[in-house]
Short mmCIF file of C-alpha atoms in Angstrom, two decimals:
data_model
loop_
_atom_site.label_atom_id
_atom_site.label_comp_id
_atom_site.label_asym_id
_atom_site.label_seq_id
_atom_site.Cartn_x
_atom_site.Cartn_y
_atom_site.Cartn_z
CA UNK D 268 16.47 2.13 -16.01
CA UNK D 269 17.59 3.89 -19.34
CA UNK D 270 14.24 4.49 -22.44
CA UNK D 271 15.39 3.37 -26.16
CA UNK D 272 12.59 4.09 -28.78
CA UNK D 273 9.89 5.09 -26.42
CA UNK D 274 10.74 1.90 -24.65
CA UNK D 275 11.68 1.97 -21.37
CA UNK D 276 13.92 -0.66 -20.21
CA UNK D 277 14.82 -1.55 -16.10
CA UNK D 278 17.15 -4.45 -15.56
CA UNK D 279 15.03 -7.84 -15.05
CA UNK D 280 12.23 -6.15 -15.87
CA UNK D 281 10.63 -7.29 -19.95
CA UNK D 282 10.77 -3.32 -21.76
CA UNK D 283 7.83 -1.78 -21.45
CA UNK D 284 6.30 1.18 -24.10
CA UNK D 285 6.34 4.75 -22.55
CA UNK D 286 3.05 5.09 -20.68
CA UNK D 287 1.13 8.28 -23.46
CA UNK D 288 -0.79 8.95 -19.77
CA UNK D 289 0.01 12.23 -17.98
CA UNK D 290 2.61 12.53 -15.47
CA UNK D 291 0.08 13.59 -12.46
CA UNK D 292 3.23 14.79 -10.87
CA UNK D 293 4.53 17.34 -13.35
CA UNK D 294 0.67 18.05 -14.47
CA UNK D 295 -0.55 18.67 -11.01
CA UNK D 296 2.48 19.14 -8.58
CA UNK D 297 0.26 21.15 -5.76
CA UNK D 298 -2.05 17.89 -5.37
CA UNK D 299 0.94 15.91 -5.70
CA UNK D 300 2.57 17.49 -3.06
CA UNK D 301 -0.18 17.15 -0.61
CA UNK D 302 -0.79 14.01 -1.32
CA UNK D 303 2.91 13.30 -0.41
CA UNK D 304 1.95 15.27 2.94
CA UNK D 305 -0.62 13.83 3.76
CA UNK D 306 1.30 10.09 3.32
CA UNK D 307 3.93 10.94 5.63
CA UNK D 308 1.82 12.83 8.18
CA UNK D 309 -0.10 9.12 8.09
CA UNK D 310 2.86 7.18 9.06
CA UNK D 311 4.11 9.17 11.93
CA UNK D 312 4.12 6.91 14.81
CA UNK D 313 3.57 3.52 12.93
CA UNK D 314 5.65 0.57 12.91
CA UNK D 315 7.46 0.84 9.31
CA UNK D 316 6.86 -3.19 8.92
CA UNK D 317 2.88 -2.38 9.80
CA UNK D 318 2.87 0.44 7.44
CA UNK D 319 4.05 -1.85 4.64
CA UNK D 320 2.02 -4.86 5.34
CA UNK D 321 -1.09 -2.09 4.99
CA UNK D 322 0.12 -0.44 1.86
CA UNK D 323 1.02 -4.52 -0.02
CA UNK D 324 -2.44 -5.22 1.44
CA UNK D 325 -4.63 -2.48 -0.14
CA UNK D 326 -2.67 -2.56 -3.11
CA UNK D 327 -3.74 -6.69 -3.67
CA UNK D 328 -6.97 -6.07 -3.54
CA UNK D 329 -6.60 -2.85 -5.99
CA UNK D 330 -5.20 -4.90 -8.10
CA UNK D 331 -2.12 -2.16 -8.58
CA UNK D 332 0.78 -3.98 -9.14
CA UNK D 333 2.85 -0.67 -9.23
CA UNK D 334 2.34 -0.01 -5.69
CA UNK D 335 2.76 -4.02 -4.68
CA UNK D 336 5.89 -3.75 -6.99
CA UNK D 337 7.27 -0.82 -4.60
CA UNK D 338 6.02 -1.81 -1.44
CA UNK D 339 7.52 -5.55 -1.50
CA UNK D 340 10.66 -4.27 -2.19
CA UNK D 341 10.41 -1.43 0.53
CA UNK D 342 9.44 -3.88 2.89
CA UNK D 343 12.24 -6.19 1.57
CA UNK D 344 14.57 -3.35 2.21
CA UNK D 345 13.67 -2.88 5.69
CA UNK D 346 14.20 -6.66 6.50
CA UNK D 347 10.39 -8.13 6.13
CA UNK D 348 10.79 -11.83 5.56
CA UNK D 349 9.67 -13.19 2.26
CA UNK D 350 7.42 -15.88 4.37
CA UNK D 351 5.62 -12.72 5.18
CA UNK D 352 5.47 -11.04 1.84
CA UNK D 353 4.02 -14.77 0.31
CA UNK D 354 1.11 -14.62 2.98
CA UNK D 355 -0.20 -11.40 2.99
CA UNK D 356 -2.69 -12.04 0.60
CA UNK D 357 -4.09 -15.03 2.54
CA UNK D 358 -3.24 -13.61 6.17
CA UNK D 359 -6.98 -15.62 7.68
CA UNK D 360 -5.62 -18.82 6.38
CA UNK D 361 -1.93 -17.71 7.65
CA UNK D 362 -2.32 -15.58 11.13
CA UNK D 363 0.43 -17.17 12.86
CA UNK D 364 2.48 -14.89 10.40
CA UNK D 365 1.06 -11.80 12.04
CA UNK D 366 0.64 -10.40 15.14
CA UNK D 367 -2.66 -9.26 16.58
CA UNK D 368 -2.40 -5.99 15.90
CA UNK D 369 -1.32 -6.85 12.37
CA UNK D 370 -4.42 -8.97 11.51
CA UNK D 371 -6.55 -5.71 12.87
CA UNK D 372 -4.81 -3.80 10.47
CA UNK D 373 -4.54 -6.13 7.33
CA UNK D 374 -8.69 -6.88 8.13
CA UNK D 375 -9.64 -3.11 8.52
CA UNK D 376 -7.35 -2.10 5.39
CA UNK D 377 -9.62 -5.01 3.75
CA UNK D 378 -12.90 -3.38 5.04
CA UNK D 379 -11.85 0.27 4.14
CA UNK D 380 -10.70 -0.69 0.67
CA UNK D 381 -13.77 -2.24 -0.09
CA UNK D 382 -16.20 0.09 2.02
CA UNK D 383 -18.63 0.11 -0.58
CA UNK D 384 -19.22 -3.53 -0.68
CA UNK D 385 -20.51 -3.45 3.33
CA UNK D 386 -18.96 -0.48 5.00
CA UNK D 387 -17.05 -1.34 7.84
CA UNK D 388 -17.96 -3.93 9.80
CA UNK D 389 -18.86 -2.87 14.02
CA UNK D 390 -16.83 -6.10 14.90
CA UNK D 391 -13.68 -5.08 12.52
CA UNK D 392 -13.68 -1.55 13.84
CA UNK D 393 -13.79 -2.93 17.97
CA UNK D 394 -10.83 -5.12 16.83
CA UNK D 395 -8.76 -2.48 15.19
CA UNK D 396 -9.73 -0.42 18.38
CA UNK D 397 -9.01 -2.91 20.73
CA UNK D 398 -5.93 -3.20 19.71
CA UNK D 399 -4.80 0.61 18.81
CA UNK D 400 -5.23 3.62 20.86
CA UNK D 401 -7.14 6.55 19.38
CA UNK D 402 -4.07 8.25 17.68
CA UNK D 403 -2.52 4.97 16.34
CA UNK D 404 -6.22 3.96 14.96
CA UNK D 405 -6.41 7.51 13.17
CA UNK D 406 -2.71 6.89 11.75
CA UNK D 407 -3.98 3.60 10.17
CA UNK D 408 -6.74 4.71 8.90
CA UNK D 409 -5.12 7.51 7.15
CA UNK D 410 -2.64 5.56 5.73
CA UNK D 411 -5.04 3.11 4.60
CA UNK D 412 -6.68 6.06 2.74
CA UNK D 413 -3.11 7.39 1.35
CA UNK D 414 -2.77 4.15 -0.21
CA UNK D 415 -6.18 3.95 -2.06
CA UNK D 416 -4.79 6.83 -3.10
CA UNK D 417 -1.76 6.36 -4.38
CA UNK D 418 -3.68 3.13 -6.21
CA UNK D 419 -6.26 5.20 -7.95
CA UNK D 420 -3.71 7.32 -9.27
CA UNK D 421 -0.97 4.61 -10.52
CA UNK D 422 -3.72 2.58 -11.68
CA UNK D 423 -5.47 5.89 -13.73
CA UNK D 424 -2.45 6.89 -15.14
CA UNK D 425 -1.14 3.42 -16.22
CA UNK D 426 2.22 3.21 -14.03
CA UNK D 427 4.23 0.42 -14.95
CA UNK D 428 5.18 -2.12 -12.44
CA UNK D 429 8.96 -1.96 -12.08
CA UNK D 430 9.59 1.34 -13.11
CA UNK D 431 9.48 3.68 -9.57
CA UNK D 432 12.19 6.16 -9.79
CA UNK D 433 11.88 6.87 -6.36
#
């Protein structure tokens, strides 16, 4: 990735303007910080392919395609198969993709994302808990709230898709 102009170009990525929203990094690095904390306390313990398939989940139905950009290609890098990646978004019409455990996750990631439309549902809670003991349950739900994080704040600053610098 190099910028030209206030254009900032990444190979096979169209050149994007420089985003004129803060850097929430350099303008708040103490929230930043614990935010990053907090992410990797959240993990501990989790299957890495799990933790991405939560993360490319919440970030669909956020809409961020910064995150989804990031978290494909994470997965990607830690072997997920792109049959996988294609049918996240319609895991119900694709479960024998996913293990049980997965579809608990991917369905309570899609109740906590969206817990103002109905809360979340008794019957998606018993599955996630049927299927995770009480530490692994807390992990997931932690990391499903790290990654409605991570949304609102790509998605409020106006991160570009393609351009992580991780």
């Amino acid at each position: 990735m190099h910028t030209t102009a206030g254009t900032t170009v990444v190979p096979g990525v169209a050149a994007v303007a420089e985003n004129p929203r803060l850097d929430f990094a350099k303008s708040a690095p103490k929230v930043f910080r614990a935010l990053i904390g907090f992410d990797a306390a959240a993990r501990e313990g989790l299957d890495p392919a799990l933790v991405e398939l939560i993360q490319i989940r919440a970030s669909h139905l956020n809409h961020c395609a910064y995150c989804l950009h990031m978290h494909t290609n994470d997965a990607r890098k830690a072997g997920e198969s792109e049959d996988r990646l294609h049918m996240v978004a319609v895991w119900r019409e694709a479960r024998h993709f996913f293990t049980p455990r997965e579809q608990a996750a991917l369905a309570l990631t899609e109740a906590v994302t969206r817990v103002a439309d109905a809360g979340v549902p008794d019957d998606v809670y018993a599955q996630a808990a049927a299927v995770f003991d009480d530490q692994e349950l807390a992990h997931v739900l932690a990391l499903i709230f790290t990654i409605n994080t991570w949304n609102r704040v790509a998605l409020s600053t106006a991160k570009t898709a393609g351009t992580d610098e991780r």
